[in-house]
Amino acid sequence: MDLPYAEPYRIKMIEPIRRSSQAEREAWLARAKYNLFNLRSEEVYIDLLTDSGTGAMSSAQWAEIMLGDESYAGASSYYKLKETIADLTGLPFFLPAHQGRAAENVLFSALIGTGEEGRGKVVPGNSHFDTTKGHIESRHAHAVDCTIDEAFDTELDHPFKGNIDLGKLETVLKAHRREDIPLCLITVTCNSSGGQPVSLENIRATAALCRRYGIPVFLDAARFAENAWFIQQREASCAGMGIKDIVKAMFAEVDGCAMSSKKDGIVNIGGFTAYRGEELFRKAMGFNIMYEGYNTYGGMAGRDLGALSVGLREACEADYLAARIGQVAWLGQALVDAGVPVQRPFGGHAIFVDAKRFLPGVRKEEFVAQTLGVEVYREGGVRGVEIGAVLADRDPETRENRYPALELLRLAIPRRTYTNDHMAYVAATLIRVFERRKAITRGYRITWEAPILRHFTAEFAPLS
Ligand SMILES: *Cc1c(COP(=O)(O)O)cnc(C)c1O
């Protein structure tokens, strides 16, 4: 029998977290108006709100923090990062940015345009991340979702639910003039479809198809290393390849990328764009200087550039990825074994609980996943995030609530931050709520909401 995987690191520094009583949590929930974003972090025992910027840095990364070169131009920390990115991705040009959406802003300014230049243009891809979509739509362009249909069935097992449907993509490519398709964007792993990977074969086929139509292809590379791990585990033709070779092969197909370094960069803040061609790089440079800062720091401190140069390499280590994705799967399996309905197969960074099947007694108008999120916090001080009708917001024209097909509670796992004992606690908390699910029949009404992006700040009152 194979030995089980275990974390390829030990703990040198700890950060205390505190368990609270049910009475304390009840008071905090009322004060927070039942919106988990309004809780103070000390009021949360295990925080699974997001995996973005919440990971733990290694001793090697902290050492780079101390070596950080804060020179305005030509800092050594910049050159360390440049070398890492060129080495891992094969892309010779890069521009730092302060986070992923800032990188998108720079890339899209160069490719789609600014002001009215984007009107009538389309950006096909697999389910675009919400800030990505925001940056496309704010330029009056359209993000066209070409993800395979299998991605939308939470119970269907498919190894690469992030894949692009080539038929859907070709329909888009045929229906528009070449100059109206500034790029095709492949998000790895596909965050919006649950951290589901894209196969190398699909990246290659997508790139080949786009090349035939003269359309550049870019990666939204926030979780490129996790995607490479899934390719190694699930794609027969890649089984013998190392993670770094797979990463190289993924990037070899594309013209560049935008990355949120808060994910597989394992840093708390940062991002970048990278380019194969010098012409586009030079064009993007103008926007980077305007929005982010000079080319060799781009909105990041020198120390953070240095920490990122190490984090990107650590994220590609096979033992790290096995423990990382193994931990997410461990939590998923613990929930499945107890009968808790979760999305299958498990994604790379989060477990998605199917709130409609968990709480069939709560009406959609009373916000099912929001209700489940509050119950899980109330039970054990565990914070997840609602991906349902609150997030879906109102229709911009009719102002009616939009009710998405799925009501999900996302449990995102920060990198290298919690132990499997914490995961056992999370599972036990959810199972306790599951055991009393029949008694949960009423949800919430909104008492205040902002005109856009209401989920962050909305206030709720319980219905009874
Ligand atoms: C997080 C994320 C972004 C945006 O990055 P920020 O660093 O949060 O601005 C873009 N795309 C994907 C796929 C992401 O997961």
Tab-separated table of C-alpha atoms and ligand atoms in Angstrom:
chain	number	residue	atom	x	y	z
A	1	MET	CA	0.000	0.000	0.000
A	2	ASP	CA	1.178	3.510	-0.821
A	3	LEU	CA	1.945	5.736	2.124
A	4	PRO	CA	-0.548	8.600	2.432
A	5	TYR	CA	0.495	12.056	1.290
A	6	ALA	CA	1.452	14.549	3.993
A	7	GLU	CA	2.373	18.216	3.942
A	8	PRO	CA	5.925	18.829	2.635
A	9	TYR	CA	6.589	21.442	5.344
A	10	ARG	CA	6.471	21.863	9.112
A	11	ILE	CA	5.265	24.824	11.169
A	12	LYS	CA	7.731	27.442	12.404
A	13	MET	CA	5.393	30.287	13.336
A	14	ILE	CA	1.779	30.137	14.447
A	15	GLU	CA	-1.068	32.631	14.419
A	16	PRO	CA	-3.651	32.069	17.181
A	17	ILE	CA	-7.278	31.659	16.189
A	18	ARG	CA	-10.044	31.416	18.758
A	19	ARG	CA	-13.123	29.263	19.068
A	20	SER	CA	-16.215	31.152	20.151
A	21	SER	CA	-19.458	30.221	21.854
A	22	GLN	CA	-22.780	29.917	20.104
A	23	ALA	CA	-24.078	32.899	22.125
A	24	GLU	CA	-21.165	35.074	20.958
A	25	ARG	CA	-21.712	34.084	17.344
A	26	GLU	CA	-25.422	34.822	17.636
A	27	ALA	CA	-24.659	38.369	18.807
A	28	TRP	CA	-22.010	38.894	16.120
A	29	LEU	CA	-24.371	37.676	13.395
A	30	ALA	CA	-27.048	40.140	14.505
A	31	ARG	CA	-24.518	42.991	14.566
A	32	ALA	CA	-23.234	41.940	11.095
A	33	LYS	CA	-26.822	42.053	9.786
A	34	TYR	CA	-26.393	38.384	8.817
A	35	ASN	CA	-23.816	39.230	6.134
A	36	LEU	CA	-20.645	37.172	6.729
A	37	PHE	CA	-18.541	39.871	4.994
A	38	ASN	CA	-19.409	42.158	7.929
A	39	LEU	CA	-17.815	39.873	10.540
A	40	ARG	CA	-14.469	40.803	12.038
A	41	SER	CA	-11.832	38.174	11.342
A	42	GLU	CA	-11.395	37.478	15.092
A	43	GLU	CA	-15.021	36.379	15.125
A	44	VAL	CA	-14.259	33.600	12.632
A	45	TYR	CA	-12.608	30.363	13.749
A	46	ILE	CA	-11.898	28.856	10.318
A	47	ASP	CA	-12.068	31.300	7.438
A	48	LEU	CA	-12.888	29.745	4.083
A	49	LEU	CA	-14.195	32.964	2.517
A	50	THR	CA	-11.513	32.898	-0.191
A	51	ASP	CA	-8.183	31.370	-1.195
A	52	SER	CA	-7.095	34.747	-2.585
A	53	GLY	CA	-4.156	36.332	-0.788
A	54	THR	CA	-4.810	34.181	2.291
A	55	GLY	CA	-2.053	31.575	1.885
A	56	ALA	CA	0.974	31.125	4.141
A	57	MET	CA	4.397	32.153	2.822
A	58	SER	CA	7.432	29.897	3.240
A	59	SER	CA	10.626	30.753	5.108
A	60	ALA	CA	12.297	31.213	1.712
A	61	GLN	CA	9.648	33.743	0.741
A	62	TRP	CA	10.041	35.632	4.029
A	63	ALA	CA	13.787	35.693	3.428
A	64	GLU	CA	13.120	37.381	0.058
A	65	ILE	CA	10.981	39.951	1.883
A	66	MET	CA	14.091	40.959	3.831
A	67	LEU	CA	16.168	41.035	0.622
A	68	GLY	CA	13.562	43.202	-1.136
A	69	ASP	CA	15.151	45.895	-3.293
A	70	GLU	CA	12.963	48.992	-3.184
A	71	SER	CA	14.733	50.868	-5.988
A	72	TYR	CA	12.277	52.681	-8.236
A	73	ALA	CA	13.921	51.393	-11.419
A	74	GLY	CA	15.846	48.193	-12.083
A	75	ALA	CA	15.398	46.560	-8.650
A	76	SER	CA	17.101	43.183	-8.221
A	77	SER	CA	13.776	41.800	-6.897
A	78	TYR	CA	12.225	42.655	-10.279
A	79	TYR	CA	14.928	40.720	-12.118
A	80	LYS	CA	14.453	37.690	-9.851
A	81	LEU	CA	10.762	37.670	-10.727
A	82	LYS	CA	11.411	38.230	-14.435
A	83	GLU	CA	13.724	35.223	-14.484
A	84	THR	CA	11.206	33.026	-12.656
A	85	ILE	CA	8.359	33.955	-15.024
A	86	ALA	CA	10.492	33.452	-18.137
A	87	ASP	CA	11.771	30.146	-16.767
A	88	LEU	CA	8.346	28.740	-15.837
A	89	THR	CA	6.258	30.076	-18.725
A	90	GLY	CA	8.740	30.685	-21.534
A	91	LEU	CA	7.217	34.162	-21.947
A	92	PRO	CA	10.076	36.666	-22.319
A	93	PHE	CA	8.236	39.903	-21.426
A	94	PHE	CA	6.308	40.731	-18.265
A	95	LEU	CA	4.810	43.681	-16.411
A	96	PRO	CA	4.066	43.617	-12.666
A	97	ALA	CA	0.648	44.812	-11.434
A	98	HIS	CA	-0.803	45.179	-7.960
A	99	GLN	CA	-3.337	42.355	-8.378
A	100	GLY	CA	-5.123	40.244	-10.986
A	101	ARG	CA	-7.827	42.707	-11.985
A	102	ALA	CA	-5.207	45.420	-12.447
A	103	ALA	CA	-3.330	43.077	-14.787
A	104	GLU	CA	-6.588	42.522	-16.706
A	105	ASN	CA	-7.046	46.267	-16.996
A	106	VAL	CA	-3.599	46.664	-18.552
A	107	LEU	CA	-3.943	43.680	-20.902
A	108	PHE	CA	-7.433	44.637	-22.068
A	109	SER	CA	-6.511	48.288	-22.539
A	110	ALA	CA	-3.830	47.120	-24.954
A	111	LEU	CA	-5.904	44.410	-26.677
A	112	ILE	CA	-9.546	45.512	-26.537
A	113	GLY	CA	-8.992	49.252	-26.234
A	114	THR	CA	-10.241	52.032	-24.009
A	115	GLY	CA	-13.369	54.181	-24.046
A	116	GLU	CA	-15.602	53.261	-26.981
A	117	GLU	CA	-13.004	51.129	-28.788
A	118	GLY	CA	-14.414	47.940	-27.300
A	119	ARG	CA	-17.974	48.382	-28.549
A	120	GLY	CA	-19.110	45.442	-30.692
A	121	LYS	CA	-16.117	43.288	-29.748
A	122	VAL	CA	-16.320	39.815	-28.192
A	123	VAL	CA	-13.947	37.832	-25.971
A	124	PRO	CA	-14.718	34.100	-26.111
A	125	GLY	CA	-13.393	31.742	-23.433
A	126	ASN	CA	-14.417	29.326	-20.684
A	127	SER	CA	-16.504	30.927	-17.882
A	128	HIS	CA	-14.759	34.275	-17.347
A	129	PHE	CA	-14.010	35.323	-13.779
A	130	ASP	CA	-16.265	38.154	-12.548
A	131	THR	CA	-13.626	40.927	-12.532
A	132	THR	CA	-12.508	39.754	-15.981
A	133	LYS	CA	-16.063	39.991	-17.243
A	134	GLY	CA	-16.359	43.393	-15.563
A	135	HIS	CA	-13.289	44.706	-17.374
A	136	ILE	CA	-14.571	43.361	-20.702
A	137	GLU	CA	-18.091	44.733	-20.235
A	138	SER	CA	-16.928	48.117	-18.952
A	139	ARG	CA	-15.283	48.441	-22.388
A	140	HIS	CA	-18.703	47.744	-23.984
A	141	ALA	CA	-17.417	44.381	-25.249
A	142	HIS	CA	-18.970	40.958	-24.524
A	143	ALA	CA	-17.523	37.944	-22.750
A	144	VAL	CA	-18.873	34.827	-24.509
A	145	ASP	CA	-18.898	31.665	-22.383
A	146	CYS	CA	-17.882	28.651	-24.495
A	147	THR	CA	-17.429	26.168	-21.613
A	148	ILE	CA	-18.519	22.573	-22.320
A	149	ASP	CA	-22.106	21.766	-21.251
A	150	GLU	CA	-20.882	19.066	-18.840
A	151	ALA	CA	-19.566	21.840	-16.555
A	152	PHE	CA	-23.077	22.890	-15.620
A	153	ASP	CA	-24.181	19.496	-14.219
A	154	THR	CA	-22.870	19.353	-10.633
A	155	GLU	CA	-23.342	15.589	-10.333
A	156	LEU	CA	-21.677	14.590	-13.584
A	157	ASP	CA	-18.122	13.306	-13.241
A	158	HIS	CA	-15.891	14.735	-15.978
A	159	PRO	CA	-12.115	15.127	-15.611
A	160	PHE	CA	-11.882	18.537	-17.323
A	161	LYS	CA	-15.001	20.548	-16.670
A	162	GLY	CA	-13.100	23.753	-17.464
A	163	ASN	CA	-12.682	22.736	-21.126
A	164	ILE	CA	-13.755	24.954	-23.992
A	165	ASP	CA	-16.355	23.559	-26.392
A	166	LEU	CA	-14.621	23.941	-29.749
A	167	GLY	CA	-17.941	23.946	-31.608
A	168	LYS	CA	-19.226	26.848	-29.501
A	169	LEU	CA	-15.922	28.663	-29.964
A	170	GLU	CA	-15.899	28.214	-33.739
A	171	THR	CA	-19.460	29.546	-33.940
A	172	VAL	CA	-18.249	32.735	-32.233
A	173	LEU	CA	-15.148	32.948	-34.430
A	174	LYS	CA	-17.277	32.556	-37.566
A	175	ALA	CA	-19.912	35.060	-36.503
A	176	HIS	CA	-17.547	38.009	-36.022
A	177	ARG	CA	-14.958	39.876	-37.999
A	178	ARG	CA	-11.391	39.109	-36.977
A	179	GLU	CA	-10.820	42.675	-35.758
A	180	ASP	CA	-13.814	42.316	-33.424
A	181	ILE	CA	-12.265	39.364	-31.558
A	182	PRO	CA	-9.262	40.863	-29.777
A	183	LEU	CA	-8.454	37.647	-27.895
A	184	CYS	CA	-9.669	34.295	-26.644
A	185	LEU	CA	-9.148	33.835	-22.899
A	186	ILE	CA	-8.643	30.446	-21.250
A	187	THR	CA	-8.999	30.538	-17.458
A	188	VAL	CA	-6.943	27.849	-15.686
A	189	THR	CA	-8.337	26.440	-13.514
A	190	CYS	CA	-11.805	27.741	-14.325
A	191	ASN	CA	-12.718	29.566	-11.106
A	192	SER	CA	-16.319	30.347	-12.076
A	193	SER	CA	-17.118	26.702	-12.853
A	194	GLY	CA	-15.703	25.580	-9.486
A	195	GLY	CA	-11.929	25.422	-9.889
A	196	GLN	CA	-12.296	22.862	-12.670
A	197	PRO	CA	-9.253	22.195	-14.867
A	198	VAL	CA	-8.679	22.535	-18.612
A	199	SER	CA	-6.849	19.678	-20.349
A	200	LEU	CA	-3.625	20.257	-22.251
A	201	GLU	CA	-5.288	18.725	-25.291
A	202	ASN	CA	-8.081	21.313	-25.028
A	203	ILE	CA	-5.629	24.202	-24.622
A	204	ARG	CA	-3.798	22.964	-27.724
A	205	ALA	CA	-6.975	22.480	-29.764
A	206	THR	CA	-8.334	25.880	-28.706
A	207	ALA	CA	-5.063	27.593	-29.625
A	208	ALA	CA	-4.917	25.779	-32.993
A	209	LEU	CA	-8.475	26.794	-33.812
A	210	CYS	CA	-7.828	30.415	-32.837
A	211	ARG	CA	-4.622	30.451	-34.878
A	212	ARG	CA	-6.597	29.425	-37.965
A	213	TYR	CA	-8.737	32.515	-37.462
A	214	GLY	CA	-5.796	34.747	-36.543
A	215	ILE	CA	-7.025	35.305	-32.966
A	216	PRO	CA	-4.496	35.609	-30.116
A	217	VAL	CA	-4.958	33.323	-27.102
A	218	PHE	CA	-4.214	34.308	-23.502
A	219	LEU	CA	-4.356	32.450	-20.207
A	220	ASP	CA	-6.020	33.813	-17.092
A	221	ALA	CA	-3.329	31.987	-15.143
A	222	ALA	CA	-4.358	32.537	-11.483
A	223	ARG	CA	-4.276	28.768	-10.769
A	224	PHE	CA	-1.935	27.560	-13.517
A	225	ALA	CA	-0.015	25.172	-11.211
A	226	GLU	CA	-3.158	23.506	-9.846
A	227	ASN	CA	-4.320	23.092	-13.454
A	228	ALA	CA	-0.997	21.443	-14.347
A	229	TRP	CA	-1.403	19.008	-11.450
A	230	PHE	CA	-4.841	17.930	-12.690
A	231	ILE	CA	-3.400	17.440	-16.192
A	232	GLN	CA	-0.665	15.223	-14.753
A	233	GLN	CA	-3.182	13.163	-12.748
A	234	ARG	CA	-6.012	12.918	-15.288
A	235	GLU	CA	-4.644	13.259	-18.834
A	236	ALA	CA	-3.265	9.895	-19.896
A	237	SER	CA	-0.773	11.314	-22.403
A	238	CYS	CA	0.752	13.563	-19.686
A	239	ALA	CA	0.991	11.009	-16.849
A	240	GLY	CA	4.778	10.751	-17.056
A	241	MET	CA	5.435	14.490	-17.333
A	242	GLY	CA	6.718	16.685	-14.517
A	243	ILE	CA	4.628	19.651	-13.341
A	244	LYS	CA	7.108	22.183	-14.722
A	245	ASP	CA	7.070	20.498	-18.143
A	246	ILE	CA	3.279	20.612	-18.172
A	247	VAL	CA	3.294	24.285	-17.167
A	248	LYS	CA	5.743	24.977	-20.026
A	249	ALA	CA	3.540	23.045	-22.443
A	250	MET	CA	0.423	25.010	-21.366
A	251	PHE	CA	2.102	28.378	-21.855
A	252	ALA	CA	3.784	27.287	-25.112
A	253	GLU	CA	0.360	27.455	-26.762
A	254	VAL	CA	-0.501	31.040	-25.880
A	255	ASP	CA	0.489	34.611	-26.705
A	256	GLY	CA	0.578	35.705	-23.077
A	257	CYS	CA	-1.267	35.756	-19.773
A	258	ALA	CA	-2.755	37.801	-16.962
A	259	MET	CA	-2.288	36.467	-13.449
A	260	SER	CA	-3.590	37.149	-9.975
A	261	SER	CA	-0.535	36.243	-7.889
A	262	LYS	CA	-2.760	35.981	-4.806
A	263	LYS	CA	-3.601	32.416	-5.887
A	264	ASP	CA	-0.793	30.194	-7.218
A	265	GLY	CA	1.816	32.895	-6.549
A	266	ILE	CA	1.220	32.167	-2.830
A	267	VAL	CA	1.639	35.826	-1.884
A	268	ASN	CA	-0.800	38.132	-0.122
A	269	ILE	CA	-1.006	40.710	-2.921
A	270	GLY	CA	0.251	41.010	-6.488
A	271	GLY	CA	-0.288	40.213	-10.141
A	272	PHE	CA	1.276	40.497	-13.579
A	273	THR	CA	0.823	40.252	-17.317
A	274	ALA	CA	3.293	38.419	-19.567
A	275	TYR	CA	3.760	38.483	-23.326
A	276	ARG	CA	5.406	36.490	-26.086
A	277	GLY	CA	5.511	39.379	-28.530
A	278	GLU	CA	7.453	42.581	-27.994
A	279	GLU	CA	5.002	44.763	-29.919
A	280	LEU	CA	2.071	44.052	-27.612
A	281	PHE	CA	4.347	44.267	-24.575
A	282	ARG	CA	5.407	47.771	-25.628
A	283	LYS	CA	1.801	48.812	-26.112
A	284	ALA	CA	0.806	47.429	-22.693
A	285	MET	CA	3.788	49.166	-21.097
A	286	GLY	CA	2.178	52.573	-21.670
A	287	PHE	CA	-0.941	51.502	-19.771
A	288	ASN	CA	1.066	49.790	-17.045
A	289	ILE	CA	2.984	52.982	-16.336
A	290	MET	CA	-0.238	54.996	-16.236
A	291	TYR	CA	-2.320	52.637	-14.082
A	292	GLU	CA	0.184	50.597	-12.051
A	293	GLY	CA	3.623	52.161	-11.995
A	294	TYR	CA	6.956	51.985	-13.741
A	295	ASN	CA	7.765	48.714	-15.553
A	296	THR	CA	10.063	47.295	-12.908
A	297	TYR	CA	7.658	47.574	-9.943
A	298	GLY	CA	4.119	48.075	-11.344
A	299	GLY	CA	2.207	48.641	-8.100
A	300	MET	CA	4.213	46.149	-6.042
A	301	ALA	CA	6.840	46.700	-3.365
A	302	GLY	CA	10.251	45.260	-4.256
A	303	ARG	CA	9.980	42.794	-1.354
A	304	ASP	CA	6.673	41.498	-2.714
A	305	LEU	CA	8.190	40.972	-6.175
A	306	GLY	CA	10.899	38.896	-4.499
A	307	ALA	CA	8.447	36.809	-2.454
A	308	LEU	CA	6.439	36.148	-5.615
A	309	SER	CA	9.518	34.990	-7.507
A	310	VAL	CA	9.897	32.230	-4.904
A	311	GLY	CA	6.170	31.494	-4.468
A	312	LEU	CA	5.617	30.784	-8.164
A	313	ARG	CA	8.339	28.139	-8.098
A	314	GLU	CA	7.077	26.584	-4.855
A	315	ALA	CA	3.569	26.343	-6.321
A	316	CYS	CA	4.938	24.073	-9.066
A	317	GLU	CA	6.424	21.517	-6.671
A	318	ALA	CA	4.673	18.167	-7.007
A	319	ASP	CA	4.644	17.403	-3.261
A	320	TYR	CA	3.116	20.787	-2.480
A	321	LEU	CA	0.392	20.319	-5.105
A	322	ALA	CA	-0.395	16.771	-3.957
A	323	ALA	CA	-0.894	18.022	-0.383
A	324	ARG	CA	-2.782	21.132	-1.468
A	325	ILE	CA	-5.261	19.476	-3.793
A	326	GLY	CA	-5.310	16.357	-1.598
A	327	GLN	CA	-6.493	18.474	1.339
A	328	VAL	CA	-9.327	19.999	-0.684
A	329	ALA	CA	-10.359	16.514	-1.834
A	330	TRP	CA	-10.107	15.177	1.730
A	331	LEU	CA	-12.677	17.723	2.889
A	332	GLY	CA	-14.872	16.976	-0.123
A	333	GLN	CA	-14.769	13.235	0.529
A	334	ALA	CA	-15.561	13.683	4.243
A	335	LEU	CA	-18.694	15.579	3.229
A	336	VAL	CA	-19.670	13.083	0.512
A	337	ASP	CA	-19.263	10.193	2.965
A	338	ALA	CA	-21.774	11.888	5.281
A	339	GLY	CA	-24.253	12.422	2.462
A	340	VAL	CA	-23.748	16.198	2.204
A	341	PRO	CA	-24.460	17.258	-1.410
A	342	VAL	CA	-21.334	18.770	-2.992
A	343	GLN	CA	-20.243	19.529	-6.535
A	344	ARG	CA	-18.329	16.722	-8.304
A	345	PRO	CA	-15.548	16.232	-9.113
A	346	PHE	CA	-13.867	18.361	-6.440
A	347	GLY	CA	-12.087	21.440	-7.784
A	348	GLY	CA	-8.546	22.512	-7.005
A	349	HIS	CA	-9.127	25.287	-4.496
A	350	ALA	CA	-12.609	24.885	-3.038
A	351	ILE	CA	-15.503	22.613	-2.209
A	352	PHE	CA	-18.921	23.794	-3.371
A	353	VAL	CA	-21.882	22.687	-1.272
A	354	ASP	CA	-25.143	22.392	-3.222
A	355	ALA	CA	-27.384	24.504	-0.990
A	356	LYS	CA	-30.629	23.725	-2.836
A	357	ARG	CA	-30.229	20.009	-2.226
A	358	PHE	CA	-28.967	20.665	1.330
A	359	LEU	CA	-31.919	22.894	2.298
A	360	PRO	CA	-34.844	21.898	0.050
A	361	GLY	CA	-37.266	23.526	2.493
A	362	VAL	CA	-36.012	27.096	1.938
A	363	ARG	CA	-37.619	29.065	-0.935
A	364	LYS	CA	-35.274	30.661	-3.470
A	365	GLU	CA	-36.790	34.079	-2.710
A	366	GLU	CA	-35.389	33.686	0.829
A	367	PHE	CA	-31.769	33.125	-0.373
A	368	VAL	CA	-30.891	29.445	0.083
A	369	ALA	CA	-27.059	29.543	-0.024
A	370	GLN	CA	-27.016	32.710	2.102
A	371	THR	CA	-29.155	30.856	4.671
A	372	LEU	CA	-26.803	27.867	4.650
A	373	GLY	CA	-23.754	30.123	5.016
A	374	VAL	CA	-25.226	31.732	8.130
A	375	GLU	CA	-26.150	28.335	9.625
A	376	VAL	CA	-22.630	26.956	9.099
A	377	TYR	CA	-21.121	30.013	10.781
A	378	ARG	CA	-23.672	29.837	13.599
A	379	GLU	CA	-22.911	26.142	14.173
A	380	GLY	CA	-19.118	26.259	14.295
A	381	GLY	CA	-17.663	29.679	13.442
A	382	VAL	CA	-16.725	28.510	9.923
A	383	ARG	CA	-17.059	31.181	7.220
A	384	GLY	CA	-17.777	30.264	3.586
A	385	VAL	CA	-19.184	32.471	0.857
A	386	GLU	CA	-22.548	32.561	-0.890
A	387	ILE	CA	-22.579	31.931	-4.636
A	388	GLY	CA	-26.258	32.238	-5.349
A	389	ALA	CA	-29.031	34.780	-5.750
A	390	VAL	CA	-27.422	37.443	-3.550
A	391	LEU	CA	-24.263	37.392	-5.706
A	392	ALA	CA	-26.305	37.129	-8.929
A	393	ASP	CA	-27.827	40.508	-7.998
A	394	ARG	CA	-30.720	42.207	-9.779
A	395	ASP	CA	-31.328	42.410	-13.502
A	396	PRO	CA	-29.886	45.808	-14.509
A	397	GLU	CA	-32.988	46.612	-16.609
A	398	THR	CA	-35.946	45.183	-14.687
A	399	ARG	CA	-34.345	45.457	-11.203
A	400	GLU	CA	-35.878	42.051	-10.395
A	401	ASN	CA	-33.816	39.549	-8.411
A	402	ARG	CA	-31.975	37.054	-10.619
A	403	TYR	CA	-32.170	33.434	-9.449
A	404	PRO	CA	-29.279	31.339	-10.804
A	405	ALA	CA	-29.718	27.629	-11.516
A	406	LEU	CA	-27.311	26.757	-8.701
A	407	GLU	CA	-27.257	27.977	-5.108
A	408	LEU	CA	-23.774	27.147	-3.791
A	409	LEU	CA	-21.883	27.677	-0.549
A	410	ARG	CA	-18.197	27.834	-1.476
A	411	LEU	CA	-15.622	26.646	1.046
A	412	ALA	CA	-12.334	27.995	-0.374
A	413	ILE	CA	-9.185	26.545	1.183
A	414	PRO	CA	-6.252	28.949	1.721
A	415	ARG	CA	-2.873	27.513	0.677
A	416	ARG	CA	-0.686	25.943	3.422
A	417	THR	CA	-2.774	27.670	6.108
A	418	TYR	CA	-4.975	25.086	7.827
A	419	THR	CA	-4.300	21.507	8.869
A	420	ASN	CA	-6.431	18.456	8.148
A	421	ASP	CA	-7.655	18.655	11.760
A	422	HIS	CA	-9.159	21.998	10.785
A	423	MET	CA	-10.736	20.315	7.768
A	424	ALA	CA	-12.181	17.604	10.041
A	425	TYR	CA	-13.680	20.367	12.182
A	426	VAL	CA	-15.173	22.028	9.082
A	427	ALA	CA	-16.681	18.715	7.949
A	428	ALA	CA	-18.102	18.043	11.422
A	429	THR	CA	-19.654	21.520	11.473
A	430	LEU	CA	-21.377	21.006	8.124
A	431	ILE	CA	-22.544	17.537	9.127
A	432	ARG	CA	-24.108	18.945	12.318
A	433	VAL	CA	-26.062	21.460	10.227
A	434	PHE	CA	-26.981	18.672	7.782
A	435	GLU	CA	-28.433	16.621	10.661
A	436	ARG	CA	-30.795	19.462	11.603
A	437	ARG	CA	-31.537	20.571	8.011
A	438	LYS	CA	-35.235	19.626	8.153
A	439	ALA	CA	-35.794	22.241	10.845
A	440	ILE	CA	-34.327	24.983	8.631
A	441	THR	CA	-37.268	26.165	6.553
A	442	ARG	CA	-37.013	29.932	6.525
A	443	GLY	CA	-34.337	32.192	5.106
A	444	TYR	CA	-33.715	35.935	4.961
A	445	ARG	CA	-35.015	39.141	3.438
A	446	ILE	CA	-32.749	41.991	2.374
A	447	THR	CA	-33.215	45.151	4.436
A	448	TRP	CA	-30.573	47.221	2.607
A	449	GLU	CA	-28.515	46.744	-0.547
A	450	ALA	CA	-26.103	48.728	-2.727
A	451	PRO	CA	-27.050	49.401	-6.370
A	452	ILE	CA	-24.248	47.127	-7.672
A	453	LEU	CA	-22.107	44.314	-6.184
A	454	ARG	CA	-24.614	44.096	-3.358
A	455	HIS	CA	-23.298	40.847	-1.849
A	456	PHE	CA	-20.386	42.567	-0.092
A	457	THR	CA	-22.493	44.992	1.903
A	458	ALA	CA	-26.137	43.845	1.824
A	459	GLU	CA	-27.969	43.705	5.170
A	460	PHE	CA	-30.433	40.958	6.023
A	461	ALA	CA	-33.153	40.124	8.546
A	462	PRO	CA	-34.192	36.543	9.378
A	463	LEU	CA	-37.703	35.454	8.391
A	464	SER	CA	-39.743	33.347	10.742
B	1	LIG	C1	-8.857	36.183	-8.350
B	1	LIG	C2	-8.981	36.085	-9.808
B	1	LIG	C3	-8.869	37.213	-10.639
B	1	LIG	C4	-8.719	38.623	-10.085
B	1	LIG	O1	-7.603	38.758	-9.320
B	1	LIG	P1	-7.469	39.754	-8.066
B	1	LIG	O2	-6.063	39.556	-7.644
B	1	LIG	O3	-8.479	39.346	-7.056
B	1	LIG	O4	-7.726	41.135	-8.588
B	1	LIG	C5	-8.941	37.020	-12.003
B	1	LIG	N1	-9.147	35.802	-12.533
B	1	LIG	C6	-9.253	34.698	-11.774
B	1	LIG	C7	-9.469	33.373	-12.410
B	1	LIG	C8	-9.196	34.807	-10.381
B	1	LIG	O5	-9.343	33.703	-9.632
